Structure formats: structure tokens, C-alpha cells
Tab-separated table of C-alpha atoms and ligand atoms in Angstrom:
chain	number	residue	atom	x	y	z
A	1	MET	CA	-19.057	-25.166	70.443
A	2	SER	CA	-22.799	-25.584	70.234
A	3	LEU	CA	-24.146	-27.827	67.530
A	4	PRO	CA	-26.813	-26.437	65.053
A	5	PRO	CA	-30.306	-27.776	65.652
A	6	VAL	CA	-31.051	-30.973	63.862
A	7	VAL	CA	-33.484	-30.172	61.135
A	8	GLN	CA	-35.223	-32.964	59.254
A	9	PRO	CA	-35.112	-32.294	55.476
A	10	ALA	CA	-38.641	-31.471	54.224
A	11	ARG	CA	-40.215	-34.280	52.210
A	12	ARG	CA	-43.105	-32.301	51.047
A	13	THR	CA	-43.896	-28.655	50.139
A	14	LEU	CA	-43.885	-26.374	53.230
A	15	ARG	CA	-47.040	-24.097	53.324
A	16	ARG	CA	-47.934	-23.462	56.949
A	17	PRO	CA	-45.951	-20.932	59.240
A	18	ALA	CA	-45.544	-23.855	61.794
A	19	GLU	CA	-43.946	-25.963	59.029
A	20	LEU	CA	-41.421	-23.257	58.202
A	21	VAL	CA	-40.555	-22.971	61.911
A	22	ALA	CA	-40.203	-26.817	62.267
A	23	ALA	CA	-37.853	-26.902	59.172
A	24	GLY	CA	-35.686	-24.286	60.746
A	25	LEU	CA	-36.427	-21.580	58.079
A	26	VAL	CA	-38.218	-19.163	60.531
A	27	PRO	CA	-37.363	-18.618	64.251
A	28	PRO	CA	-40.265	-19.448	66.456
A	29	SER	CA	-40.281	-15.811	67.705
A	30	ARG	CA	-41.333	-14.732	64.155
A	31	GLN	CA	-44.106	-17.358	63.576
A	32	GLU	CA	-46.891	-14.876	64.243
A	33	GLU	CA	-45.448	-12.231	61.996
A	34	ILE	CA	-45.223	-14.808	59.128
A	35	ALA	CA	-48.679	-16.021	59.867
A	36	ALA	CA	-50.054	-12.507	59.144
A	37	VAL	CA	-48.100	-12.385	55.870
A	38	ALA	CA	-49.392	-15.914	54.911
A	39	GLU	CA	-53.017	-14.645	55.369
A	40	ARG	CA	-52.406	-12.123	52.624
A	41	PHE	CA	-50.045	-13.833	50.190
A	42	ALA	CA	-49.695	-17.590	49.511
A	43	VAL	CA	-46.675	-19.421	50.716
A	44	ALA	CA	-45.089	-22.628	49.351
A	45	ILE	CA	-41.459	-23.957	49.426
A	46	THR	CA	-40.646	-27.263	47.739
A	47	PRO	CA	-38.373	-29.704	49.465
A	48	GLU	CA	-35.682	-29.082	46.830
A	49	MET	CA	-35.748	-25.256	47.458
A	50	ALA	CA	-35.893	-25.735	51.197
A	51	ALA	CA	-32.777	-28.078	50.984
A	52	LEU	CA	-30.868	-25.168	49.305
A	53	ILE	CA	-31.516	-22.605	52.281
A	54	GLU	CA	-28.968	-22.183	54.838
A	55	PRO	CA	-31.161	-22.559	58.060
A	56	GLY	CA	-31.273	-19.436	60.122
A	57	ASP	CA	-29.808	-17.145	57.486
A	58	ALA	CA	-32.556	-14.715	56.616
A	59	ALA	CA	-30.195	-13.114	54.009
A	60	ASP	CA	-29.729	-16.476	52.178
A	61	PRO	CA	-30.661	-15.732	48.493
A	62	ILE	CA	-32.857	-18.702	48.184
A	63	ALA	CA	-34.680	-17.775	51.538
A	64	ARG	CA	-35.204	-14.309	50.523
A	65	GLN	CA	-37.153	-15.591	47.467
A	66	PHE	CA	-39.481	-18.036	49.178
A	67	VAL	CA	-39.532	-17.429	53.095
A	68	PRO	CA	-42.202	-14.860	53.933
A	69	SER	CA	-41.109	-11.660	55.651
A	70	GLY	CA	-43.005	-9.135	57.741
A	71	ALA	CA	-41.807	-6.400	55.401
A	72	GLU	CA	-44.227	-7.704	52.808
A	73	LEU	CA	-47.030	-6.074	54.784
A	74	ALA	CA	-45.648	-2.603	54.194
A	75	VAL	CA	-47.145	-1.238	50.924
A	76	ALA	CA	-45.252	1.567	49.126
A	77	PRO	CA	-47.397	4.303	47.537
A	78	GLU	CA	-46.358	3.440	43.987
A	79	GLU	CA	-47.316	-0.322	44.444
A	80	ARG	CA	-50.403	-1.852	42.976
A	81	GLU	CA	-52.607	-4.771	43.164
A	82	ASP	CA	-52.421	-5.421	39.381
A	83	PRO	CA	-48.990	-3.832	38.586
A	84	ILE	CA	-48.935	-4.309	34.820
A	85	GLY	CA	-52.612	-3.903	34.129
A	86	ASP	CA	-53.350	-7.462	33.153
A	87	ARG	CA	-56.953	-7.293	34.120
A	88	ARG	CA	-57.889	-4.440	31.935
A	89	LEU	CA	-56.426	-6.387	28.997
A	90	SER	CA	-58.311	-9.655	29.695
A	91	PRO	CA	-61.022	-10.062	27.169
A	92	VAL	CA	-62.047	-13.501	28.429
A	93	LYS	CA	-61.126	-15.366	31.590
A	94	GLY	CA	-57.591	-16.878	31.390
A	95	ILE	CA	-56.499	-14.658	28.417
A	96	VAL	CA	-54.424	-11.551	28.481
A	97	HIS	CA	-54.067	-9.760	25.031
A	98	ARG	CA	-51.752	-6.827	25.040
A	99	TYR	CA	-49.829	-7.276	21.811
A	100	PRO	CA	-51.439	-7.971	18.503
A	101	ASP	CA	-49.512	-11.243	17.646
A	102	ARG	CA	-49.624	-12.981	20.916
A	103	VAL	CA	-51.700	-13.748	23.984
A	104	LEU	CA	-51.087	-15.108	27.385
A	105	LEU	CA	-53.140	-18.171	28.337
A	106	LYS	CA	-53.406	-18.849	32.108
A	107	PRO	CA	-55.015	-22.350	32.769
A	108	SER	CA	-54.411	-22.168	36.503
A	109	HIS	CA	-53.281	-19.918	39.147
A	110	ALA	CA	-51.396	-22.494	41.260
A	111	CYS	CA	-47.520	-22.571	41.568
A	112	PRO	CA	-45.174	-25.054	43.042
A	113	VAL	CA	-43.514	-22.187	45.062
A	114	TYR	CA	-44.855	-18.750	45.771
A	115	CYS	CA	-42.123	-16.043	45.110
A	116	ARG	CA	-42.118	-13.212	47.636
A	117	PHE	CA	-41.590	-10.747	44.772
A	118	CYS	CA	-44.300	-12.127	42.310
A	119	PHE	CA	-46.010	-9.538	40.228
A	120	ARG	CA	-49.161	-11.736	40.244
A	121	ARG	CA	-49.030	-12.394	44.049
A	122	GLU	CA	-52.597	-11.141	44.445
A	123	GLN	CA	-53.996	-13.550	41.820
A	124	VAL	CA	-52.036	-16.730	42.348
A	125	GLY	CA	-52.454	-19.257	45.209
A	126	PRO	CA	-53.124	-22.937	45.892
A	127	GLY	CA	-56.900	-22.772	45.864
A	128	GLY	CA	-56.397	-20.299	42.979
A	129	ASP	CA	-59.202	-20.550	40.553
A	130	SER	CA	-58.217	-22.610	37.533
A	131	LEU	CA	-60.254	-22.503	34.356
A	132	SER	CA	-63.153	-24.925	34.243
A	133	ALA	CA	-63.327	-27.038	31.102
A	134	ALA	CA	-65.940	-24.583	29.675
A	135	GLU	CA	-63.729	-21.665	30.544
A	136	LEU	CA	-60.770	-23.165	28.813
A	137	ASP	CA	-62.849	-23.838	25.722
A	138	ALA	CA	-63.975	-20.149	25.714
A	139	ALA	CA	-60.344	-19.139	26.007
A	140	LEU	CA	-59.303	-21.463	23.072
A	141	ASP	CA	-62.281	-20.108	21.021
A	142	TYR	CA	-60.953	-16.631	21.519
A	143	ILE	CA	-57.580	-17.685	19.919
A	144	ARG	CA	-59.212	-19.795	17.218
A	145	ALA	CA	-61.245	-16.722	16.064
A	146	ARG	CA	-58.278	-14.369	15.780
A	147	PRO	CA	-55.844	-15.242	12.891
A	148	GLU	CA	-53.532	-12.499	13.999
A	149	ILE	CA	-52.516	-14.513	17.095
A	150	TRP	CA	-49.255	-16.048	15.999
A	151	GLU	CA	-48.030	-17.177	19.505
A	152	VAL	CA	-49.661	-18.424	22.698
A	153	ILE	CA	-47.730	-18.038	25.900
A	154	VAL	CA	-49.043	-20.506	28.460
A	155	THR	CA	-48.392	-19.200	31.873
A	156	GLY	CA	-50.284	-18.769	35.116
A	157	GLY	CA	-49.660	-19.817	37.854
A	158	ASP	CA	-47.261	-22.565	36.480
A	159	PRO	CA	-48.690	-24.650	33.677
A	160	PHE	CA	-46.277	-27.528	34.397
A	161	LEU	CA	-48.398	-28.202	37.580
A	162	LEU	CA	-51.065	-29.507	35.146
A	163	SER	CA	-51.125	-33.268	34.869
A	164	PRO	CA	-49.404	-34.657	31.734
A	165	ARG	CA	-52.814	-35.642	30.579
A	166	ARG	CA	-54.244	-32.189	30.754
A	167	LEU	CA	-51.039	-30.409	29.500
A	168	GLY	CA	-51.016	-32.854	26.535
A	169	ALA	CA	-54.593	-32.023	25.730
A	170	LEU	CA	-53.838	-28.357	25.796
A	171	THR	CA	-50.790	-28.650	23.697
A	172	ARG	CA	-52.784	-30.545	21.084
A	173	ALA	CA	-55.547	-28.081	21.114
A	174	LEU	CA	-53.177	-25.214	20.512
A	175	ASP	CA	-51.176	-27.240	17.923
A	176	ALA	CA	-54.457	-27.744	15.892
A	177	ILE	CA	-55.122	-23.963	15.507
A	178	PRO	CA	-53.753	-23.370	11.998
A	179	HIS	CA	-52.512	-19.710	12.645
A	180	VAL	CA	-50.767	-20.512	15.934
A	181	ALA	CA	-47.028	-21.084	14.989
A	182	VAL	CA	-45.415	-21.006	18.471
A	183	ILE	CA	-46.533	-22.423	21.769
A	184	ARG	CA	-44.459	-20.976	24.658
A	185	PHE	CA	-44.588	-22.285	28.181
A	186	HIS	CA	-43.327	-20.224	31.116
A	187	THR	CA	-42.538	-22.316	34.060
A	188	ARG	CA	-40.464	-22.573	37.347
A	189	VAL	CA	-41.067	-26.390	37.859
A	190	PRO	CA	-37.798	-27.582	36.091
A	191	VAL	CA	-35.771	-25.696	38.845
A	192	VAL	CA	-38.028	-25.739	41.988
A	193	GLU	CA	-39.671	-29.189	41.600
A	194	PRO	CA	-37.658	-30.967	38.827
A	195	GLY	CA	-39.156	-34.386	39.552
A	196	ARG	CA	-42.260	-33.219	37.760
A	197	VAL	CA	-40.518	-33.095	34.495
A	198	SER	CA	-41.128	-36.725	33.734
A	199	ALA	CA	-41.035	-38.570	30.523
A	200	ALA	CA	-44.844	-38.241	30.412
A	201	LEU	CA	-44.710	-34.488	30.903
A	202	VAL	CA	-42.084	-34.179	28.093
A	203	ARG	CA	-44.309	-36.324	25.758
A	204	ALA	CA	-47.238	-34.011	26.532
A	205	LEU	CA	-45.323	-31.035	24.987
A	206	ALA	CA	-44.896	-32.850	21.716
A	207	ALA	CA	-46.361	-30.771	18.849
A	208	GLU	CA	-45.946	-30.083	15.102
A	209	LYS	CA	-45.713	-26.355	15.866
A	210	ALA	CA	-42.590	-24.810	17.662
A	211	VAL	CA	-42.757	-25.313	21.396
A	212	TYR	CA	-40.565	-23.243	23.539
A	213	VAL	CA	-40.176	-23.486	27.267
A	214	ALA	CA	-39.009	-20.358	29.327
A	215	ILE	CA	-37.587	-21.423	32.706
A	216	HIS	CA	-37.655	-18.966	35.554
A	217	ALA	CA	-34.354	-18.887	37.728
A	218	ASN	CA	-32.895	-16.209	39.742
A	219	HIS	CA	-29.822	-17.512	41.587
A	220	PRO	CA	-26.987	-19.960	40.320
A	221	ARG	CA	-27.541	-22.213	43.452
A	222	GLU	CA	-31.066	-23.004	42.013
A	223	LEU	CA	-29.194	-24.752	39.100
A	224	ALA	CA	-28.730	-27.956	41.048
A	225	GLU	CA	-28.520	-31.602	39.735
A	226	GLY	CA	-32.208	-32.044	39.602
A	227	ALA	CA	-32.677	-28.805	37.471
A	228	ARG	CA	-29.910	-29.968	35.128
A	229	THR	CA	-31.562	-33.381	34.602
A	230	ALA	CA	-34.942	-31.734	33.904
A	231	CYS	CA	-33.380	-29.305	31.370
A	232	ARG	CA	-31.479	-32.183	29.668
A	233	ARG	CA	-34.893	-33.925	29.314
A	234	LEU	CA	-36.575	-31.011	27.732
A	235	ALA	CA	-33.685	-30.064	25.559
A	236	GLY	CA	-33.269	-33.791	24.539
A	237	ALA	CA	-36.839	-33.724	23.237
A	238	GLY	CA	-35.808	-30.835	20.798
A	239	ILE	CA	-37.494	-28.136	22.852
A	240	PRO	CA	-35.515	-24.811	22.801
A	241	LEU	CA	-35.082	-23.504	26.400
A	242	LEU	CA	-35.117	-19.736	27.339
A	243	GLY	CA	-34.148	-18.285	30.740
A	244	GLN	CA	-36.189	-15.555	32.485
A	245	SER	CA	-34.818	-13.980	35.630
A	246	VAL	CA	-35.762	-11.133	37.845
A	247	LEU	CA	-33.224	-8.601	39.087
A	248	LEU	CA	-33.611	-8.795	42.861
A	249	LYS	CA	-32.024	-6.846	45.661
A	250	GLY	CA	-30.215	-9.236	48.058
A	251	VAL	CA	-30.636	-12.201	45.681
A	252	ASN	CA	-28.728	-11.497	42.421
A	253	ASP	CA	-27.835	-7.774	42.303
A	254	ASP	CA	-24.049	-8.256	41.847
A	255	ALA	CA	-22.218	-8.890	38.759
A	256	ALA	CA	-20.535	-12.108	39.996
A	257	THR	CA	-23.926	-13.732	40.926
A	258	LEU	CA	-25.459	-12.762	37.567
A	259	THR	CA	-22.543	-14.013	35.676
A	260	ALA	CA	-22.690	-17.393	37.426
A	261	LEU	CA	-26.480	-17.452	36.886
A	262	PHE	CA	-26.375	-16.817	33.074
A	263	ARG	CA	-23.262	-19.004	32.604
A	264	GLY	CA	-24.974	-21.747	34.463
A	265	LEU	CA	-28.184	-21.485	32.476
A	266	VAL	CA	-26.315	-21.369	29.105
A	267	ALA	CA	-24.266	-24.459	30.120
A	268	MET	CA	-27.627	-26.141	30.706
A	269	ARG	CA	-28.690	-25.224	27.154
A	270	VAL	CA	-30.993	-22.479	28.470
A	271	LYS	CA	-30.603	-19.171	26.603
A	272	PRO	CA	-31.042	-16.145	28.951
A	273	TYR	CA	-33.969	-14.254	27.386
A	274	TYR	CA	-35.056	-11.500	29.789
A	275	LEU	CA	-33.771	-9.981	32.933
A	276	HIS	CA	-36.852	-8.326	34.414
A	277	HIS	CA	-36.772	-5.228	36.530
A	278	PRO	CA	-39.250	-6.090	39.397
A	279	ASP	CA	-42.745	-4.996	39.008
A	280	LEU	CA	-44.549	-2.814	41.594
A	281	ALA	CA	-46.440	-5.557	43.321
A	282	ARG	CA	-47.617	-4.661	46.830
A	283	GLY	CA	-45.161	-5.330	49.663
A	284	THR	CA	-42.162	-5.989	47.296
A	285	ALA	CA	-40.122	-2.798	47.856
A	286	GLY	CA	-37.305	-4.656	49.607
A	287	PHE	CA	-36.528	-6.345	46.351
A	288	ARG	CA	-36.393	-3.391	44.027
A	289	PRO	CA	-33.078	-2.049	42.853
A	290	SER	CA	-32.969	1.162	40.923
A	291	LEU	CA	-32.699	1.261	37.136
A	292	ALA	CA	-29.277	2.787	37.540
A	293	GLN	CA	-28.126	-0.301	39.550
A	294	GLY	CA	-29.540	-2.417	36.626
A	295	HIS	CA	-27.620	-0.515	34.117
A	296	ALA	CA	-24.425	-0.727	36.086
A	297	LEU	CA	-24.944	-4.616	36.332
A	298	MET	CA	-25.748	-4.950	32.570
A	299	ARG	CA	-22.591	-2.927	31.643
A	300	ALA	CA	-20.456	-5.070	33.913
A	301	LEU	CA	-21.305	-8.137	31.848
A	302	ARG	CA	-21.050	-6.711	28.442
A	303	GLY	CA	-17.688	-7.318	26.906
A	304	ARG	CA	-16.556	-9.525	29.844
A	305	VAL	CA	-19.054	-12.466	29.471
A	306	SER	CA	-20.086	-14.329	26.494
A	307	GLY	CA	-22.877	-12.779	24.379
A	308	LEU	CA	-24.881	-15.968	24.938
A	309	CYS	CA	-25.088	-14.897	28.651
A	310	GLN	CA	-26.582	-11.488	27.907
A	311	PRO	CA	-30.419	-11.254	28.456
A	312	THR	CA	-32.402	-8.149	27.507
A	313	TYR	CA	-33.037	-5.983	30.581
A	314	VAL	CA	-36.767	-5.175	30.423
A	315	LEU	CA	-39.308	-3.313	32.412
A	316	ASP	CA	-43.050	-3.892	32.088
A	317	LEU	CA	-44.564	-0.563	32.306
A	318	PRO	CA	-46.890	-0.044	35.248
A	319	GLY	CA	-50.490	0.157	34.017
A	320	GLY	CA	-50.189	-2.052	31.072
A	321	ALA	CA	-48.335	-0.044	28.303
A	322	GLY	CA	-46.048	-2.860	27.672
A	323	LYS	CA	-42.662	-4.582	28.160
A	324	VAL	CA	-39.628	-2.516	26.944
A	325	PRO	CA	-35.892	-2.815	27.068
A	326	VAL	CA	-34.609	-0.227	29.509
A	327	GLY	CA	-30.920	-0.241	28.483
A	328	PRO	CA	-28.300	0.518	28.941
A	329	CYS	CA	-27.958	2.027	25.472
A	330	TYR	CA	-24.525	2.416	23.960
A	331	ALA	CA	-25.307	4.597	20.976
A	332	ARG	CA	-26.546	8.280	20.871
A	333	PRO	CA	-27.040	10.606	17.971
A	334	GLY	CA	-24.169	13.209	17.373
A	335	ASP	CA	-23.916	15.897	14.756
A	336	GLY	CA	-25.662	15.307	11.492
A	337	GLU	CA	-25.325	11.687	10.367
A	338	GLU	CA	-22.810	10.944	13.079
A	339	TRP	CA	-23.360	8.849	16.087
A	340	SER	CA	-21.424	8.418	19.317
A	341	VAL	CA	-21.110	4.799	20.427
A	342	GLU	CA	-19.527	3.719	23.638
A	343	ASP	CA	-17.419	0.628	23.778
A	344	PRO	CA	-17.520	-1.948	26.658
A	345	SER	CA	-14.717	-0.202	28.429
A	346	GLY	CA	-16.711	3.094	28.397
A	347	ALA	CA	-14.696	4.995	25.696
A	348	ARG	CA	-16.821	6.808	23.076
A	349	HIS	CA	-16.362	6.394	19.324
A	350	PRO	CA	-17.766	8.393	16.419
A	351	TYR	CA	-19.668	6.338	13.959
A	352	PRO	CA	-19.093	6.277	11.111
A	353	PRO	CA	-15.424	6.876	12.141
A	354	ARG	CA	-14.024	10.375	11.080
A	355	ALA	CA	-11.505	10.507	8.165
A	356	ASP	CA	-8.430	10.676	10.464
A	357	HIS	CA	-9.614	7.403	12.183
A	358	ARG	CA	-9.897	5.366	8.935
B	1	PLP	C1	-44.773	-10.517	28.853
B	1	PLP	C2	-45.899	-10.560	27.938
B	1	PLP	C3	-45.977	-11.213	26.703
B	1	PLP	C4	-44.665	-11.757	26.208
B	1	PLP	O1	-43.757	-10.817	25.657
B	1	PLP	P1	-42.502	-11.178	24.940
B	1	PLP	O2	-41.792	-9.841	24.740
B	1	PLP	O3	-43.009	-11.796	23.644
B	1	PLP	O4	-41.828	-12.176	25.755
B	1	PLP	C5	-47.045	-11.253	26.004
B	1	PLP	N1	-48.253	-10.807	26.489
B	1	PLP	C6	-48.255	-10.173	27.699
B	1	PLP	C7	-49.526	-9.508	28.226
B	1	PLP	C8	-47.170	-10.024	28.538
B	1	PLP	O5	-47.214	-9.434	29.641
């Protein structure tokens, strides 16, 4: 029996191809291939995520999300540099305004990890340009000047990479805008680098207005002890937690994995909000299931798994037309006023019920 190679657990974020090889995440024979990918798309794997990966198993669901692969260099004809048309909808730097009542605010483009399926993969990166103080002021002025903006969604990049001091200043600035009722942060930090969720970071989120935190997680193994502790801290501060996941081929595209993921989140007080169909980002074809597969999976959960564990399955339409639920739909119009509604086992029922059913 040959012993597996001794691999030192990573103590800091892995970024360079040679570091991935040294950590046993990429075979030496593939270092050059990975280096070519790393030239185009940012790479980062935190020690917490590296520790979850089975070394040498390219099909490992955590490895698939973070370890680059040569397949990313193949661009499918339908793929785009700006898959959901954010650029066209950006009136000032750092703001995306697609819907009348809410805007995205992106203070920085850095993330703790770079997901191989990211829809902003050509905008994000470590050197990624964060807003200068003047640019952030201009973005805040845009929000201040528009009373119809009811909610500000702080995203990026990952806003929880900001220092607690900067995060606190940003939260207070948004809290002070009278018409902003809700401040929502989207982050992967509580899962991929949970140590950052310090008491100081949680204090930085304190506001009079409602603060929500949406946490991105895609596989039940990501919900390790550190993530549970981070979520307990946030929930303990009275912050409602939402879950955001992406349906990914080879990561979570089976009913058992999705069930474990959504149950795991709910048990951590994180309400699954959206299951995203992957966007048409360049080099990500290997991650995209079909909408039919998405439907089959959503149907497998409905009726068998608690309603708390059912996110809305959504597609962000290519080009910027918006995010919409893409089913499955259980009701369809019948004759006249009658509808035909499918139950969780697949049987159809007229609604309202006919006289003989009453
Ligand atoms: C996804 C997104 C939002 C948030 O949409 P919700 O349905 O409220 O979660 C807002 N603005 C833009 C531009 C988005 O892409």
C-alpha cells in the first residue's frame, strides 16, 4: 500500500499555480495549464476551503468550485463577458440600477475566493479596482438623490473583505439616508473565511434600518464549524440571514445534495432565498445544467422537504432584462375559470374542484 503524499495544510490563501501544486490540489503535470487560466481569471482558495478538498480528486465538489481547470479557456458561443448586462445599467461607478426600488452598490471587486463559475469573473480580482473615497461619495450621492431607492444591496466583490472600520462607515452612511429602509449585504465570507466575522465586523453592521445578510453557499460540506460559528454571531446580533446558491453541474446537481445544503442552511438560521441558474459567463459551460434538470430537482424537493428549505429557482436573463423565477410551475389555466394544478406527486387537480369532488 502506498501512502498518500504528505501535504501541509495551507495557512494562507492559495493564489499562485505553484501554491496549488504544493498543496496537492493540482498535479504538477497540469501546472502550466492552470497558469494559463490564472492569467485570465483570478484564483484564490482560502485555507478553510482548501482543507475541505480531497487532494487529487478533481471531481471533488469543493475543488470544482475553486481550483482552476483548463476547460475555462473554452468559450461557448452563447457566453459573454458581461452576462447580465450590468455595465449598461451602471449610471455611476460602483452602482448598478436595474429595478426602480433597489440598487447594487459595489465598493470593491476583491473576493476571499474566486469561484470558477462567477458571473462577474471578468470584473473581480485581487488588484480589482475598489472605489476611491470620492467615487464612493458619488455613488452615495446617487442614492441620496433618488427617493425611490428603498433598498441598497452591497455586493462586489465581497463587501465583508472591507475592514470593520470602512464597513461601519458605509453602513452608517446608508443608514442615514432617510428613504433607504433596507441594507442588504451579499457575501461568501461567513462560509469561506469565517474568521473574518469578528465581533468588530458584526458591530460594523449595526443600524437603525433593517440589515440583511445573504450568504453564498453551494455544497453542504461548506457548512463547517467555522461557518456555523460565523452565522451564530450574525444571527445573534439580530440580523436575518438569507442563503444564495448556484445550481452547478458536478457540485450540487442532485436532490440529496441540495436537500442537505438547504437543510444545513436552515438549521444555521439561514433561509434559502434564491437558487440561481448559472449565468453565461465565459468559460463556465462545464457548470451549467439545463433548465429541465433544474425543474426536476426543484420538483424532487417540493412536498418531501420542509418549505423553509425551498428557495426560488431564478434565472438572470442574459443582457440585463432582469431576474425571474423559472419554475417549475404547478398551475396552468384550463377551461373558463378552471385551472389545473399539479400536486407534489405529479397528479393533476381541477381548481376550483368540480361538483363531484366536493
Ligand atoms: C440580483 C439583482 C438585484 C436583487 O434582486 P432581488 O430579486 O431583490 O434579490 C438588484 N439589482 C440588480 C442589478 C441585480 O442584478
